[in-house]
XYZ file of C-alpha atoms in Angstrom:
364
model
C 8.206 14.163 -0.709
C 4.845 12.152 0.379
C 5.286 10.095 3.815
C 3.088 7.212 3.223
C 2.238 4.445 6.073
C 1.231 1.218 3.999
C -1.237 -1.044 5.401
C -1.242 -4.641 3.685
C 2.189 -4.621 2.542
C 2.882 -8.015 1.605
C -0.597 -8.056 -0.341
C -1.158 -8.013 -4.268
C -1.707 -4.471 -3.745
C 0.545 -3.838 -1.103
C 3.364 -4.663 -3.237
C 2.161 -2.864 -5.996
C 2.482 0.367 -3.801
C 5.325 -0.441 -2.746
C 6.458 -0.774 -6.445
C 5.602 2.575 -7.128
C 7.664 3.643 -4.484
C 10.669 2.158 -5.711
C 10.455 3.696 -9.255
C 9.764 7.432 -7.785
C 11.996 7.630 -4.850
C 11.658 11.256 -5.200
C 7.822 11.541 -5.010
C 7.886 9.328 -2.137
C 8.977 7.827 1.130
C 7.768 4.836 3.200
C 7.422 5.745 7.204
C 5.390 2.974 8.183
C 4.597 -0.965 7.509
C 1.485 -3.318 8.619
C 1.653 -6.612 7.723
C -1.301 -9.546 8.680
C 1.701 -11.624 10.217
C 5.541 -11.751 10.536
C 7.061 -13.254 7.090
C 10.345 -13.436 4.815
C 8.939 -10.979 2.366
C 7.630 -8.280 5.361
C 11.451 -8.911 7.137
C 12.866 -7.826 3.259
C 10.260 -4.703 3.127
C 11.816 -3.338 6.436
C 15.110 -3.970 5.772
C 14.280 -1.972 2.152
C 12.614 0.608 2.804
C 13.587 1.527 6.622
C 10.673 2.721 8.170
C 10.171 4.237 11.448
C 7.372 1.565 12.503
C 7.056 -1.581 11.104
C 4.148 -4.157 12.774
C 2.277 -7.455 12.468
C -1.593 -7.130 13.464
C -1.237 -11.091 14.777
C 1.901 -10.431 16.886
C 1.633 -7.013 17.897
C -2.245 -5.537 17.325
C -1.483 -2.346 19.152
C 1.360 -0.989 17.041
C -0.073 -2.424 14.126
C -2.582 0.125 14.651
C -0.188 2.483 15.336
C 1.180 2.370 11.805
C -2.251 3.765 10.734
C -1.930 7.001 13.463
C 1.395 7.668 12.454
C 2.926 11.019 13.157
C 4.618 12.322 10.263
C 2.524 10.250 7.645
C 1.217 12.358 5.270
C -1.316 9.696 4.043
C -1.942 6.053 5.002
C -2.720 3.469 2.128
C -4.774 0.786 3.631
C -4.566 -2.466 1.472
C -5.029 -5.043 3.777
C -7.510 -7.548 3.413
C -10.864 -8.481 5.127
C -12.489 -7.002 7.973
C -9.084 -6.379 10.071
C -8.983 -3.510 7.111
C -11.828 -1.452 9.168
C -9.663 -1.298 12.132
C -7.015 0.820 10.646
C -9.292 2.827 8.803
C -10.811 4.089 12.153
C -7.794 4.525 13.153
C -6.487 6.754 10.488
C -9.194 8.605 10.647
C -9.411 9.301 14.372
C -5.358 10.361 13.770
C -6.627 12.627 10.590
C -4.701 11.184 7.742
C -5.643 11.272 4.448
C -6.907 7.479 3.570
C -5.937 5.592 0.711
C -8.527 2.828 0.577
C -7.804 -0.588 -1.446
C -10.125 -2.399 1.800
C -13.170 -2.379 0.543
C -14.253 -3.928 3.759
C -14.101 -1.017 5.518
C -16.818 0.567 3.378
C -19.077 -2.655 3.119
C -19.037 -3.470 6.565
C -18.457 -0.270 8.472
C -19.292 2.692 5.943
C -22.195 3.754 8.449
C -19.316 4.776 11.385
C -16.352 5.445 8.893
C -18.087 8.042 6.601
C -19.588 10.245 9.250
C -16.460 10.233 11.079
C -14.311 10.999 8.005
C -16.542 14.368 7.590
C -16.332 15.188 10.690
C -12.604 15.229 11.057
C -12.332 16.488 7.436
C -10.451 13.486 6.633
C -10.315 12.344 3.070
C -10.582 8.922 1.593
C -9.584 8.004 -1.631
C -11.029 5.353 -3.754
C -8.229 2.705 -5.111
C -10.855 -0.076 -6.480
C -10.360 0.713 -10.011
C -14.388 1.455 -10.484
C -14.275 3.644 -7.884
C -11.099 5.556 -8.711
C -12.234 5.551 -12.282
C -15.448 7.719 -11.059
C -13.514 9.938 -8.638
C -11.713 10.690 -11.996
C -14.655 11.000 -14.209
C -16.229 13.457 -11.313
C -12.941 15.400 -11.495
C -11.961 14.963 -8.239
C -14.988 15.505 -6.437
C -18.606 14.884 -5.759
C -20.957 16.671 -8.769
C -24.349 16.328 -9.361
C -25.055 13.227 -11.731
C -28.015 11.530 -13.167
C -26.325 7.969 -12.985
C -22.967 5.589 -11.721
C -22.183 3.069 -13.848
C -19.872 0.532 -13.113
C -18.542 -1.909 -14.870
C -17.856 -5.663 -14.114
C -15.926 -8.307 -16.541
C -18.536 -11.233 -15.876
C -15.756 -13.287 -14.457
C -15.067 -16.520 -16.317
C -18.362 -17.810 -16.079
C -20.611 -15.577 -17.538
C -23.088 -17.748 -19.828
C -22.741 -20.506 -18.052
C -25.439 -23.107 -17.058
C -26.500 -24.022 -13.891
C -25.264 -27.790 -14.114
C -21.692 -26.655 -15.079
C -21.506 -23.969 -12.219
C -22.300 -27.074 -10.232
C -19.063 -28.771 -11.533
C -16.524 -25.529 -11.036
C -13.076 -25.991 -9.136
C -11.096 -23.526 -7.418
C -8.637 -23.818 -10.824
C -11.314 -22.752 -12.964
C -12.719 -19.625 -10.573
C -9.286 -18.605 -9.830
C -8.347 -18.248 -13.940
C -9.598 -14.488 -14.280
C -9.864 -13.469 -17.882
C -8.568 -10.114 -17.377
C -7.700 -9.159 -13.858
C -4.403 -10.866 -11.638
C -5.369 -10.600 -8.352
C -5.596 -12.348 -4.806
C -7.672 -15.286 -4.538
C -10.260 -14.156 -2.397
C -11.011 -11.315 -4.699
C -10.765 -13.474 -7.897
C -13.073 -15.846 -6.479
C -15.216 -13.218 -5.331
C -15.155 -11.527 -8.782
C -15.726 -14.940 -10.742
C -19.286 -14.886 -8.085
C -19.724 -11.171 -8.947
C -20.394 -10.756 -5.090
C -17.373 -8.628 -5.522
C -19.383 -6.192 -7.672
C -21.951 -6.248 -5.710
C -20.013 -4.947 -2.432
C -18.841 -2.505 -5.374
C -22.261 -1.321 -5.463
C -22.434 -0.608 -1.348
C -18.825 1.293 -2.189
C -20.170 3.631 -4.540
C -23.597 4.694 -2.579
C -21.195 5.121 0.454
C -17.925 6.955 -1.045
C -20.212 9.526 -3.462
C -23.579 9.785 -2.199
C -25.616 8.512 -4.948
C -28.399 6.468 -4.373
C -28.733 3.056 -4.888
C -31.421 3.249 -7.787
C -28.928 5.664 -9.368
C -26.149 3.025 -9.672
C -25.988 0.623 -12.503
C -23.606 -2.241 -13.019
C -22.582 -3.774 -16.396
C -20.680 -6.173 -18.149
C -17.675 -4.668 -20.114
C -16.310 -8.082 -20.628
C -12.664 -6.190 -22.108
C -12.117 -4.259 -18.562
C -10.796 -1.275 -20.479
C -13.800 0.622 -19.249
C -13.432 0.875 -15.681
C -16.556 2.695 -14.563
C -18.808 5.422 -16.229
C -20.603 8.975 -14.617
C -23.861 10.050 -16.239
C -24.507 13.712 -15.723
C -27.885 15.290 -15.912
C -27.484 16.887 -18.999
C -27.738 13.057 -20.299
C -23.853 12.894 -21.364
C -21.794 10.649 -20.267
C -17.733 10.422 -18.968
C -15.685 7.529 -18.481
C -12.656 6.262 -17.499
C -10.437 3.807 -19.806
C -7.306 2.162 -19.348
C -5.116 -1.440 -19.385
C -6.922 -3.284 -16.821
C -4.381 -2.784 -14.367
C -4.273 -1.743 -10.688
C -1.207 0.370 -11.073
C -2.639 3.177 -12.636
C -5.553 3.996 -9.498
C -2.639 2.989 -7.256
C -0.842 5.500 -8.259
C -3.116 8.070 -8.703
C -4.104 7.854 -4.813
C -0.716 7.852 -3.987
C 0.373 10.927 -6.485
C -3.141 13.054 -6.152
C -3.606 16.117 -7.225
C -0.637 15.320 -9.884
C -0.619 12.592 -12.372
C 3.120 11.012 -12.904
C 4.524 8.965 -15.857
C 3.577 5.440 -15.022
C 5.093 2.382 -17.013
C 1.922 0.960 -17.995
C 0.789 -0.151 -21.884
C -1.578 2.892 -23.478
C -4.483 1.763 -25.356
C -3.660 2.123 -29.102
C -6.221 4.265 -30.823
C -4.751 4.001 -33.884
C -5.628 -0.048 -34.047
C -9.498 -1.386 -34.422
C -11.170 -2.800 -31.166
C -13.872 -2.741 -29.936
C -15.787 -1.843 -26.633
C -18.549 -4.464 -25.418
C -21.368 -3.559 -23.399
C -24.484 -6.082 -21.786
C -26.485 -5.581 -18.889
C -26.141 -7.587 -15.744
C -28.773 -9.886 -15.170
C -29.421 -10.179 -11.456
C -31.252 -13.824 -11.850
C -27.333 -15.062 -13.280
C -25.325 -13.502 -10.470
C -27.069 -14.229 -7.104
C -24.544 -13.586 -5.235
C -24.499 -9.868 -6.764
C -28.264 -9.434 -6.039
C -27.744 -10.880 -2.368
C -24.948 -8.065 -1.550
C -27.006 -5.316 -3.640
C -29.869 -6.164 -1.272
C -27.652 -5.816 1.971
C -26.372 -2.908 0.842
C -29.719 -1.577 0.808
C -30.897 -2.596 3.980
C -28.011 -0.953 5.713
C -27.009 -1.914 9.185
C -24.983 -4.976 10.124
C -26.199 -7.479 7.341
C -23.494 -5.882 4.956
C -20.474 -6.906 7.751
C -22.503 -10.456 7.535
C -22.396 -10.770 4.497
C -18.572 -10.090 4.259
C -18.157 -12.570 7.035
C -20.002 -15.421 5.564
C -18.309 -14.926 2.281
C -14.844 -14.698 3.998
C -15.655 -18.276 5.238
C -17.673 -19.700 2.006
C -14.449 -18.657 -0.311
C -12.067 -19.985 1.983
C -14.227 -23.467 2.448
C -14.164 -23.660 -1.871
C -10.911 -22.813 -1.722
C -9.998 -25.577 -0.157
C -12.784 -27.809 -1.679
C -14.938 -28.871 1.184
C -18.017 -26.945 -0.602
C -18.953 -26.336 -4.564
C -18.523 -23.235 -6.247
C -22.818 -22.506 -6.028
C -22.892 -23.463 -1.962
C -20.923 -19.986 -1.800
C -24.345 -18.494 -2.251
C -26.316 -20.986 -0.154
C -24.251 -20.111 2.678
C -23.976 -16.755 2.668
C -27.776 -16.574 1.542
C -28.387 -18.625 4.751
C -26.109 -16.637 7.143
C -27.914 -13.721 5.982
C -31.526 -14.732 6.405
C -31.053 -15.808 10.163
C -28.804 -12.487 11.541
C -31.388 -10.173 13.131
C -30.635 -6.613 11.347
C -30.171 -3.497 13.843
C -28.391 -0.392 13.382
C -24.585 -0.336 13.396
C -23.548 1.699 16.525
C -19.973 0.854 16.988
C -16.535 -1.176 16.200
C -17.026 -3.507 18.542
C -20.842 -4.343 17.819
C -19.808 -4.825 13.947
C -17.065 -7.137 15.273
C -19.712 -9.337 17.636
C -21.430 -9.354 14.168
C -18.599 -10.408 12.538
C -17.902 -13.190 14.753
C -21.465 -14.428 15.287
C -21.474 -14.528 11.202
C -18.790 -16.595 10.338
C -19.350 -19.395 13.423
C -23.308 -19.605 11.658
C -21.203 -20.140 8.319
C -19.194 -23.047 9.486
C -22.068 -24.746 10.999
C -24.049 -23.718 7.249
C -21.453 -25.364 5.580
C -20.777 -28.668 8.032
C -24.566 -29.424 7.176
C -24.083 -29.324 3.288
């Protein structure tokens, strides 16, 4: 039986692990909970699934990060949200636990400490984005040579759209994701495609590849969930429902595959498979974290700052849909880059980041 310490529990994905759990009580057991804050639904986990530490990283930040060190875990699954997310990370790490990673966050913002430390401990970190997990299966399980990464994006419900309509986009709209149910941050993010483009900084980080070897592409059916080019010029990729079950639990179950409840593509049906390239000029927001990525450094963990504090201001409609890129554009061009040295620098960054994308947004 796999010991699992679940970061994020009360999250969309969170609950999906936790799920899982419930149908394959044999496979595994629950040993530890984090939770942003205290809650009905976090009391009901507890009393559930009994584990041996259960935290909130607002009422209790120490044990919360004890969750993510603890003994007996076999693997911690860290699906909480936003930059908090790098925190336990570290800290699973340092403790030498496999990582489960659904926090993309800690890859975007502090992939330049996390990754070297991972190798040195010999710690490893599974993907859980579906792209990501649908490469680590295309690459069998490891890291192979390959010409090309291809990942693919839906286009969110905008794609086509003008300028002038963007303009005119509520929260209702960006929130209605034609294929994917997730949080709201990430939906918005995804309708933006600065989602994809943190995607991007994922990918260099978690296989190596370079960024001019990593392609993104609108699959606008999300059966395809990424794609691995080899250098023989042949191609291997990755299709399922577009659900997050199946890379759930795959990071959860690895090296074994179990019987999940989820719909199979029918083969023996017509559809089709849709494939256009990505413009960069229709997805700014894409370019602008494909660009970061690049640079390396701390304007990645500003970028994830400002857009923590755009989506949240559209959210709750005190900015339009398109000032999402003017302020994290603008947070961007005024944070002087250096090198990322350590936690606490990245979370000075992170602080200096979102107080310059208040003020951004209380001058628009």
């Amino acid at each position: 039986m796999k010991k699992v310490a679940l970061i994020g529990s009360c999250g969309s994905i969170g609950l999906q692990v936790l799920e899982i759990v419930r149908r394959h009580p044999e496979e595994f057991e629950i040993v530890g909970l984090a939770t942003r804050s205290e809650n009905l639904i976090f009391e009901s986990q507890i009393a559930e699934f009994r584990p041996k530490l259960a935290a909130a990283f607002v009422t209790d930040r120490y044990r919360a990060m004890e969750v993510a060190a603890l003994s007996g875990a076999d693997i911690v699954f860290n699906a909480a949200s936003g930059f908090e997310g790098l925190e336990y990370s570290l800290t699973a790490v340092k403790a030498g636990k496999t990582l489960a990673l659904a926090n993309k966050e800690s890859i975007v913002c502090g992939g330049e400490i996390l990754l070297p430390l991972a190798r040195k401990r010999g710690v490893q970190i599974i993907p859980v984005d579906s792209e990501h997990s649908a490469i680590w299966q295309c690459l069998d399980f490891g890291q192979k040579p390959v010409r090309r990464l291809i990942i693919t994006a839906s286009g969110g419900p905008f794609r086509g759209c003008t300028r002038d309509k963007l303009d005119r986009v509520t929260p209702e709209d960006a929130l209605r994701h034609p294929t994917w149910n997730m949080g709201k941050k990430i939906t918005v993010d995804s309708a933006t495609l600065m989602n994809k483009g943190f995607e991007i900084i994922e990918a260099h980080g978690l296989f190596g590849v370079p960024y001019e070897n990593i392609d993104a592409v609108i699959q606008p059916q999300s059966v395809v969930h990424s794609l691995v080019e080899y250098t023989d010029g042949s191609t291997v990729a990755q299709l399922s429902f577009p659900t997050m079950q199946v890379p759930i639990q795959l990071a959860l179950s690895y090296p074994s595959r179990l019987d999940l409840a989820v719909t199979p593509l029918d083969y023996t049906k017509p559809f089709s498979l849709e494939f256009q390239p990505l413009v960069k000029e229709d997805y700014p927001c894409y370019a602008l974290a494909v660009e970061c990525g690049q640079a390396g450094g701390i304007l990645p963990c500003a970028l994830n700052a400002a857009d923590e504090v755009a989506v949240s201001a559209f959210l709750e409609g005190r900015i339009a849909f398109t000032d999402i890129f003017r302020v994290t554009e603008g947070v961007v061009s005024k944070t002087r880059q250096t090198g990322v040295r350590s936690f606490s620098q990245l979370e000075e960054a992170d602080v200096i980041a979102r107080t310059l994308a208040k003020k951004i947004i209380d001058g628009l």
